[in-house]
Coordinates of C-alpha atoms and ligand atoms in Angstrom, one line a residue:
X1 CA 131.0 34.8 80.0
X2 CA 130.0 36.5 76.6
X3 CA 126.4 37.6 77.6
X4 CA 126.9 38.1 81.0
X5 CA 129.5 40.8 79.9
X6 CA 127.1 42.2 77.8
X7 CA 124.0 42.4 80.3
X8 CA 126.9 44.1 82.6
X9 CA 127.4 46.4 79.7
X10 CA 124.0 47.2 79.4
X11 CA 123.4 47.4 82.7
X12 CA 125.8 50.3 83.0
X13 CA 124.6 52.1 79.9
X14 CA 121.5 52.0 81.3
X15 CA 122.4 53.6 84.5
X16 CA 124.9 56.4 82.9
X17 CA 121.4 57.0 80.5
X18 CA 119.5 57.1 83.9
X19 CA 121.8 59.9 85.2
X20 CA 122.1 61.9 82.6
X21 CA 118.7 61.8 81.8
X22 CA 118.2 62.9 85.4
X23 CA 121.0 66.0 85.3
X24 CA 119.0 66.9 82.0
X25 CA 116.1 67.1 83.3
X26 CA 117.5 68.9 86.2
X27 CA 119.3 71.5 84.7
X28 CA 116.2 72.0 83.2
X29 CA 114.4 72.9 85.7
X30 CA 116.9 75.2 87.2
X31 CA 117.3 76.4 84.0
X32 CA 114.0 77.1 81.3
X33 CA 110.6 75.7 81.8
X34 CA 110.4 76.1 77.6
X35 CA 112.9 77.9 75.4
X36 CA 112.7 78.5 71.8
X37 CA 109.7 80.5 70.4
X38 CA 109.7 81.1 67.0
X39 CA 108.7 84.6 65.2
X40 CA 105.4 82.9 64.5
X41 CA 104.1 81.9 67.1
X42 CA 104.8 85.0 69.4
X43 CA 103.0 88.5 69.4
X44 CA 104.5 91.3 71.2
X45 CA 101.4 93.4 72.5
X46 CA 102.4 96.2 74.7
X47 CA 100.5 96.7 77.4
X48 CA 98.2 99.6 76.9
X49 CA 98.0 100.7 80.2
X50 CA 100.0 101.6 83.3
X51 CA 98.2 98.7 84.7
X52 CA 97.9 95.3 83.2
X53 CA 96.1 92.7 84.6
X54 CA 97.9 89.1 85.1
X55 CA 95.6 86.2 83.3
X56 CA 93.9 83.6 85.4
X57 CA 94.1 85.5 88.4
X58 CA 93.8 88.1 90.8
X59 CA 97.2 90.1 90.0
X60 CA 98.1 93.2 88.4
X61 CA 101.6 93.5 86.5
X62 CA 102.8 97.2 86.7
X63 CA 106.5 98.0 84.9
X64 CA 109.3 95.7 84.1
X65 CA 113.0 96.7 85.0
X66 CA 116.6 94.8 85.0
X67 CA 118.3 95.0 88.3
X68 CA 121.6 95.0 87.7
X69 CA 122.1 94.8 91.7
X70 CA 120.4 91.2 91.3
X71 CA 122.6 89.8 89.0
X72 CA 121.3 91.5 86.0
X73 CA 117.5 89.3 87.0
X74 CA 114.1 91.0 86.1
X75 CA 112.5 93.0 88.6
X76 CA 108.3 93.5 87.9
X77 CA 106.7 95.9 90.6
X78 CA 103.6 93.6 90.3
X79 CA 99.9 94.5 92.6
X80 CA 99.5 90.9 94.2
X81 CA 96.7 89.4 96.0
X82 CA 97.6 88.5 99.4
X83 CA 95.2 85.8 100.2
X84 CA 95.8 84.3 96.5
X85 CA 98.8 84.1 95.2
X86 CA 99.3 81.1 93.0
X87 CA 102.8 79.9 91.3
X88 CA 103.8 83.3 88.6
X89 CA 105.9 82.0 85.5
X90 CA 107.9 84.9 83.2
X91 CA 108.0 84.9 80.0
X92 CA 111.2 87.2 78.6
X93 CA 112.0 87.8 75.2
X94 CA 114.6 89.1 73.3
X95 CA 114.1 91.4 70.2
X96 CA 114.8 88.2 67.9
X97 CA 111.4 87.4 69.6
X98 CA 113.0 84.7 71.2
X99 CA 111.3 83.5 74.5
X100 CA 112.2 81.9 77.3
X101 CA 109.7 81.4 80.8
X102 CA 111.3 80.5 83.8
X103 CA 109.5 80.6 87.7
X104 CA 109.7 84.0 89.7
X105 CA 110.1 84.5 93.3
X106 CA 107.1 87.1 94.4
X107 CA 108.4 89.3 96.9
X108 CA 105.5 90.5 99.1
X109 CA 106.8 94.3 100.8
X110 CA 106.0 94.0 104.4
X111 CA 104.1 97.3 104.6
X112 CA 100.8 96.1 103.9
X113 CA 99.0 97.5 106.5
X114 CA 96.4 94.8 106.1
X115 CA 95.4 95.6 102.8
X116 CA 93.9 92.6 100.7
X117 CA 96.0 94.1 97.4
X118 CA 99.8 94.8 97.9
X119 CA 103.0 96.0 95.7
X120 CA 104.9 93.1 95.3
X121 CA 108.4 92.2 93.3
X122 CA 108.3 89.7 90.7
X123 CA 111.9 88.4 90.7
X124 CA 112.8 86.7 87.5
X125 CA 116.1 85.1 87.4
X126 CA 117.4 83.4 83.8
X127 CA 120.5 83.7 81.4
X128 CA 120.5 86.7 79.2
X129 CA 117.7 88.4 80.9
X130 CA 119.9 92.1 80.1
X131 CA 119.1 91.1 76.8
X132 CA 115.4 91.2 76.8
X133 CA 113.4 93.4 75.8
X134 CA 109.8 92.5 76.6
X135 CA 108.0 90.0 79.9
X136 CA 105.0 88.7 81.2
X137 CA 104.0 86.6 83.8
X138 CA 101.9 83.5 83.4
X139 CA 100.5 81.4 85.5
X140 CA 100.9 78.6 82.8
X141 CA 104.3 77.6 82.4
X142 CA 103.2 75.5 79.0
X143 CA 104.5 77.1 75.4
X144 CA 100.5 77.0 73.7
X145 CA 99.5 79.4 75.4
X146 CA 102.1 81.9 74.5
X147 CA 100.5 82.8 71.2
X148 CA 97.3 84.2 72.7
X149 CA 96.8 87.3 72.9
X150 CA 99.3 88.6 75.9
X151 CA 100.3 91.8 76.8
X152 CA 104.1 92.4 77.1
X153 CA 105.6 94.8 79.1
X154 CA 108.6 96.4 77.7
X155 CA 111.5 95.9 80.4
X156 CA 113.8 99.2 81.1
X157 CA 116.6 100.2 83.3
X158 CA 118.6 97.6 80.5
X159 CA 122.4 99.9 80.5
X160 CA 123.6 101.0 83.6
X161 CA 124.9 105.0 83.6
X162 CA 126.0 107.5 85.9
X163 CA 125.0 110.4 83.0
X164 CA 122.5 111.2 84.6
X165 CA 120.0 113.5 83.0
X166 CA 118.6 115.2 86.5
X167 CA 120.4 115.9 89.5
X168 CA 117.1 115.9 91.1
X169 CA 113.4 114.6 90.4
X170 CA 110.3 115.1 92.8
X171 CA 108.0 112.0 92.7
X172 CA 104.5 113.0 94.1
X173 CA 103.3 109.9 93.9
X174 CA 99.3 109.9 93.7
X175 CA 96.8 112.3 92.5
X176 CA 93.1 111.7 92.5
X177 CA 89.7 113.0 93.4
X178 CA 89.1 117.0 92.2
X179 CA 91.8 118.1 93.8
X180 CA 91.8 121.3 92.6
X181 CA 94.2 123.4 94.9
X182 CA 96.4 125.2 92.4
X183 CA 97.4 128.4 94.4
X184 CA 99.3 125.5 96.6
X185 CA 100.8 123.7 93.9
X186 CA 101.7 126.0 91.7
X187 CA 104.0 127.7 94.4
X188 CA 105.3 124.4 95.6
X189 CA 106.4 123.7 91.9
X190 CA 108.6 127.4 91.2
X191 CA 109.8 126.7 94.8
X192 CA 111.6 123.0 93.8
X193 CA 112.6 124.6 90.3
X194 CA 114.4 127.4 92.3
X195 CA 115.8 124.7 94.9
X196 CA 117.3 123.0 91.8
X197 CA 114.8 120.6 90.7
X198 CA 114.8 119.6 87.5
X199 CA 111.6 116.9 86.8
X200 CA 108.3 115.9 88.5
X201 CA 106.3 112.9 87.7
X202 CA 102.2 112.7 88.7
X203 CA 100.8 109.6 89.2
X204 CA 97.7 110.7 87.9
X205 CA 93.8 108.8 89.1
X206 CA 91.8 112.6 88.1
X207 CA 92.4 115.6 89.2
X208 CA 90.5 119.2 89.0
X209 CA 89.7 121.3 86.5
X210 CA 91.8 124.5 87.0
X211 CA 95.1 121.9 87.8
X212 CA 94.6 119.7 85.1
X213 CA 95.3 123.3 82.9
X214 CA 98.6 123.8 85.3
X215 CA 99.3 120.3 84.8
X216 CA 99.1 120.5 81.2
X217 CA 101.4 123.6 81.1
X218 CA 104.3 121.8 83.1
X219 CA 103.5 119.2 80.8
X220 CA 104.6 121.3 77.4
X221 CA 107.4 122.7 79.6
X222 CA 108.6 120.3 79.8
X223 CA 109.5 120.0 84.0
X224 CA 106.1 117.5 84.7
X225 CA 105.9 114.1 83.6
X226 CA 102.5 112.8 83.8
X227 CA 101.6 108.8 84.5
X228 CA 98.4 107.9 84.0
X229 CA 97.1 105.7 87.0
X230 CA 93.6 104.5 86.5
X231 CA 93.8 101.9 89.6
X232 CA 90.1 102.9 89.6
X233 CA 89.4 101.3 87.0
X234 CA 90.6 97.7 87.5
X235 CA 90.2 98.0 92.2
X236 CA 88.8 100.0 94.6
X237 CA 91.8 102.1 96.0
X238 CA 91.3 102.9 99.7
X239 CA 91.8 106.9 100.3
X240 CA 93.4 105.8 103.5
X241 CA 96.7 104.1 104.6
X242 CA 94.7 102.0 107.7
X243 CA 92.6 99.2 106.5
X244 CA 91.1 98.7 109.9
X245 CA 89.9 102.0 109.4
X246 CA 89.6 102.9 105.6
X247 CA 88.3 99.6 104.1
X248 CA 88.9 99.2 100.5
X249 CA 91.6 96.7 98.2
X250 CA 94.7 99.1 98.4
X251 CA 96.7 101.6 99.9
X252 CA 96.0 104.9 99.4
X253 CA 95.7 104.6 96.0
X254 CA 97.9 102.6 95.2
X255 CA 100.5 105.0 96.6
X256 CA 103.6 102.4 97.7
X257 CA 103.6 101.3 94.2
X258 CA 103.6 104.2 92.6
X259 CA 106.6 105.2 94.4
X260 CA 108.6 101.9 94.2
X261 CA 107.9 102.4 90.6
X262 CA 108.9 106.0 90.5
X263 CA 112.8 105.0 92.2
X264 CA 112.6 102.3 89.6
X265 CA 111.9 104.7 86.4
X266 CA 114.8 107.4 87.3
X267 CA 117.6 104.9 88.9
X268 CA 119.2 105.7 85.5
X269 CA 117.6 109.0 84.9
X270 CA 118.1 110.8 87.7
X271 CA 121.0 111.5 90.7
X272 CA 118.3 112.0 93.2
X273 CA 114.9 111.6 94.1
X274 CA 112.5 113.3 96.2
X275 CA 109.8 111.0 97.5
X276 CA 106.8 113.6 99.2
X277 CA 103.2 114.6 98.6
X278 CA 101.7 117.4 96.6
X279 CA 101.4 119.8 99.9
X280 CA 104.8 119.1 101.3
X281 CA 108.6 121.0 100.0
X282 CA 111.5 119.7 100.7
X283 CA 113.1 122.7 102.3
X284 CA 117.0 123.0 103.1
X285 CA 117.6 125.5 105.7
X286 CA 121.1 125.4 106.1
X287 CA 122.0 125.5 102.4
X288 CA 119.8 128.0 99.4
X289 CA 119.5 124.7 97.0
X290 CA 119.5 121.2 97.3
X291 CA 122.9 120.7 95.3
X292 CA 124.5 122.4 98.3
X293 CA 122.6 120.2 100.7
X294 CA 124.0 117.1 98.8
X295 CA 127.8 117.5 98.8
X296 CA 127.0 118.1 102.2
X297 CA 125.3 115.3 103.5
X298 CA 127.2 112.5 101.0
X299 CA 130.5 114.2 101.5
X300 CA 130.0 113.3 105.2
X301 CA 129.4 109.7 104.3
X302 CA 128.9 108.8 100.8
X303 CA 127.9 105.2 101.5
X304 CA 124.5 107.3 102.4
X305 CA 121.5 106.1 100.2
X306 CA 118.9 107.1 102.5
X307 CA 118.2 110.9 103.8
X308 CA 115.3 110.7 105.8
X309 CA 113.6 114.6 106.7
X310 CA 111.0 115.7 109.0
X311 CA 107.3 117.0 108.7
X312 CA 106.7 119.8 110.1
X313 CA 103.3 121.8 109.5
X314 CA 102.1 125.1 109.1
X315 CA 99.0 125.1 109.8
X316 CA 96.3 126.5 107.0
X317 CA 94.4 128.3 109.8
X318 CA 96.9 130.4 111.0
X319 CA 98.1 133.3 108.7
X320 CA 100.5 136.1 108.8
X321 CA 99.9 139.6 110.6
X322 CA 100.9 142.1 107.8
X323 CA 98.3 140.5 104.5
X324 CA 101.4 141.4 102.8
X325 CA 100.7 138.3 100.5
X326 CA 97.4 138.9 100.3
X327 CA 97.9 139.8 96.4
X328 CA 95.5 140.7 94.1
X329 CA 96.5 138.5 91.1
X330 CA 95.9 135.2 93.5
X331 CA 92.5 136.2 95.1
X332 CA 90.7 134.5 92.5
X333 CA 93.2 131.3 92.7
X334 CA 91.3 128.4 94.1
X335 CA 93.8 126.7 97.3
X336 CA 96.3 127.5 99.7
X337 CA 98.8 131.0 99.4
X338 CA 101.7 129.3 101.8
X339 CA 103.3 132.5 101.8
X340 CA 100.6 133.5 104.2
X341 CA 101.5 130.8 106.4
X342 CA 104.9 130.8 108.5
X343 CA 103.7 129.9 112.1
X344 CA 104.9 126.0 112.3
X345 CA 103.6 123.7 115.1
X346 CA 105.9 122.8 118.1
X347 CA 106.9 119.1 117.8
X348 CA 105.1 116.8 120.4
X349 CA 106.5 115.0 123.0
X350 CA 105.6 111.5 122.7
X351 CA 104.4 111.8 119.0
X352 CA 106.7 110.4 116.1
X353 CA 107.1 113.3 113.7
X354 CA 107.0 111.0 110.3
X355 CA 110.0 111.7 107.4
X356 CA 109.8 111.7 103.9
X357 CA 113.3 111.0 101.6
X358 CA 115.6 112.0 99.2
X359 CA 117.2 108.6 97.8
X360 CA 120.0 107.8 96.1
X361 CA 117.8 105.6 93.8
X362 CA 120.3 103.1 92.8
X363 CA 120.5 102.5 96.9
X364 CA 117.3 101.1 97.4
X365 CA 115.6 98.0 96.7
X366 CA 112.0 98.4 98.5
X367 CA 110.8 101.7 99.6
X368 CA 107.4 102.6 102.1
X369 CA 106.4 106.3 102.5
X370 CA 108.4 107.3 105.7
X371 CA 111.0 105.1 105.2
X372 CA 112.8 102.2 102.8
X373 CA 112.4 98.7 103.4
X374 CA 115.6 97.4 101.7
X375 CA 118.6 99.3 100.9
X376 CA 122.0 98.8 99.8
X377 CA 123.7 101.8 101.6
X378 CA 123.2 103.2 104.8
X379 CA 119.9 105.8 106.3
X380 CA 120.5 109.1 107.5
X381 CA 118.1 111.5 109.4
X382 CA 118.7 114.6 108.2
X383 CA 118.8 117.2 111.2
X384 CA 116.1 119.7 111.7
X385 CA 118.4 122.9 111.3
X386 CA 119.8 121.3 107.9
X387 CA 116.9 120.3 106.2
X388 CA 113.1 119.7 107.0
X389 CA 109.7 120.0 105.6
X390 CA 107.2 123.0 105.3
X391 CA 104.0 121.2 104.7
X392 CA 100.5 123.3 105.1
X393 CA 97.5 122.2 105.8
X394 CA 94.4 121.6 108.1
X395 CA 96.5 121.9 111.5
X396 CA 97.1 119.0 113.6
X397 CA 97.0 120.3 116.7
X398 CA 94.1 122.8 116.5
X399 CA 93.9 123.8 119.5
X400 CA 97.6 126.2 119.7
X401 CA 97.3 129.2 119.5
X402 CA 99.5 131.2 117.2
X403 CA 101.5 132.9 119.8
X404 CA 102.1 128.7 121.0
X405 CA 103.4 128.6 117.5
X406 CA 106.8 129.1 115.8
X407 CA 107.4 131.6 113.4
X408 CA 109.5 130.1 110.2
X409 CA 109.9 132.3 107.1
X410 CA 111.5 130.2 105.3
X411 CA 109.9 130.4 102.8
X412 CA 110.2 134.1 102.6
X413 CA 113.5 134.1 101.2
X414 CA 112.3 133.3 98.2
X415 CA 109.6 136.1 97.4
X416 CA 111.6 137.9 95.0
X417 CA 111.6 134.4 92.2
X418 CA 108.7 133.1 93.8
X419 CA 106.3 135.1 93.1
X420 CA 106.8 136.3 89.3
X421 CA 106.9 133.3 88.6
X422 CA 103.9 132.0 89.9
X423 CA 102.4 134.9 88.1
X424 CA 103.9 133.9 84.8
X425 CA 102.9 130.6 85.2
X426 CA 99.2 130.9 86.2
X427 CA 99.1 133.2 83.4
X428 CA 100.6 130.6 81.2
X429 CA 97.8 127.7 82.2
X430 CA 95.3 130.2 81.2
X431 CA 94.3 130.4 84.9
X432 CA 95.6 134.4 85.3
X433 CA 94.3 137.0 83.2
X434 CA 97.6 138.5 81.2
X435 CA 96.5 141.9 82.1
X436 CA 100.2 143.2 81.8
Ligands
LIG501 C1 111.9 87.4 64.0 O1 111.4 88.9 63.5 C2 112.6 89.9 63.3 C3 111.5 91.1 63.1 O2 110.4 91.2 63.2 C4 113.6 89.6 62.0 O3 114.2 90.6 62.5 C5 114.6 88.3 62.7 O4 115.6 88.1 61.8 C6 113.3 87.4 62.9 N1 113.9 86.1 63.6 C7 114.0 84.5 63.3 C8 114.0 83.7 63.8 O5 113.1 84.1 62.0
LIG502 C1 124.2 118.5 88.7 O1 125.2 117.4 89.2 C2 126.1 117.4 89.0 C3 127.4 117.0 89.7 O2 126.9 117.0 90.9 C4 127.4 119.2 88.5 O3 128.6 119.0 88.3 C5 126.1 119.5 87.3 O4 126.5 120.5 87.5 C6 124.2 119.5 87.7 N1 123.3 119.9 87.2 C7 122.9 120.6 87.6 C8 122.2 121.5 86.0 O5 122.3 121.1 88.1
LIG503 C1 94.2 112.9 85.1 O1 93.9 112.0 84.6 C2 91.8 112.3 84.2 C3 91.2 110.8 84.3 O2 91.6 109.5 83.2 C4 91.9 112.9 83.4 O3 90.9 112.9 82.6 C5 92.7 114.0 83.5 O4 92.7 114.6 82.0 C6 94.0 113.4 83.6 N1 94.9 115.1 83.9 C7 95.8 115.4 83.4 C8 96.4 116.8 83.3 O5 96.5 114.3 82.2
LIG504 C1 88.0 135.0 88.0 O1 87.4 133.7 87.4 C2 86.4 134.2 86.9 C3 85.8 132.6 86.5 O2 87.2 131.6 86.6 C4 86.9 134.4 85.4 O3 85.8 134.9 85.2 C5 87.5 135.9 85.6 O4 88.0 136.2 84.5 C6 88.5 135.6 86.5 N1 89.2 136.9 86.9 C7 90.7 137.2 86.9 C8 91.0 138.5 87.8 O5 91.5 136.7 86.4

């Protein structure tokens, strides 16, 4: 009798132990894989480039942010080789150098245009991520590998704030080749200043010699932030947008990586972010500046976070007749003089006119070039008469004569301020002799 009782008790006990054990294991699986490394086993070594290879894989990590809209998860903007995705793990460390490892969810953006590598979000969810300072992505979830010299990314956006340093930031996705269109760049930057932009970011792979002087000037002035983007050291970036046509590893020098990076980089720094190319100006027509434009657009619907702006082509092959902007001072400056190109191409029937964007970065989760892929608020197509893009470039409809184009002199409205400002900048950059 006693024996039997003992046996039942033992049976019960072992049964309970199994259940508890299973629960603990399960709990561990959900939470963390290995925990609590001490200071002696980990050395936080910050990544030295904006592009960091993920060890034992073909992928790269770029930068890491707390995403407060996703319960404080860590989002690591990454470049993933799409056909070779293995399980990835996040090692995240608090300032006390206490690290935890969690499994990740990899979200490859949908707009890959067939390229083998593409921008992706590696999402890490776990406890107390908001107090973490550094993170790395690894293919090995086990402890013994941490102490190898691995490079960690600092984690940004730890705190939510609506005390923005800037109201308007322009993200210019990529600068590459020996691009040296100095005059158009200076005119664009000065125009943006007049429109109320306080900050411009450019991702630099390479540039021409004169443009470099101009960029250095704007950087020293505090208006321009140059992010080093040596993508050509790691991959064979494509010069085009479509894999079938242009080949290469990654869409257009990584434009989709840098646009997404720029949005997260400025989430709590800038009220709005403009996403456009180096030769495009997002130009308010109904208002004299971006501040009035956005006040109007947001008062109509405060929930909107993405504003689509139509692109319009001003062919660099058509010059205005008076020649009043053929200035002696600019003869020696390389690049296009946008003041001379006031003829705008008409829209084509059955051809979609691509848009660029002004976004509230806090309402965007993933962006493409012409629209947002995932956003929290609404998206609004801004009417052509309210705001449109002035894009001076090679014509798209080169067969059209001047008479078949529209006269659009919007840039002339700014001549009184724009011209002296451009001249001053060129002088300060050492591109124009200071004869005055
Ligand atoms: C780890 O190092 C940091 C700074 O080096 C120190 O402040 C902290 O107390 C250390 N933690 C442990 C558990 O030793
Ligand atoms: C930024 O926007 C806020 C709110 O719209 C405004 O009060 C402030 O003056 C603006 N700052 C600058 C520098 O334009
Ligand atoms: C852009 O990157 C190239 C290549 O690294 C570098 O030589 C050049 O100085 C950079 N330009 C600026 C303005 O930083
Ligand atoms: C024009 O450019 C050349 C070569 O860069 C330079 O030597 C000359 O001083 C420039 N002239 C003016 C007026 O800036």
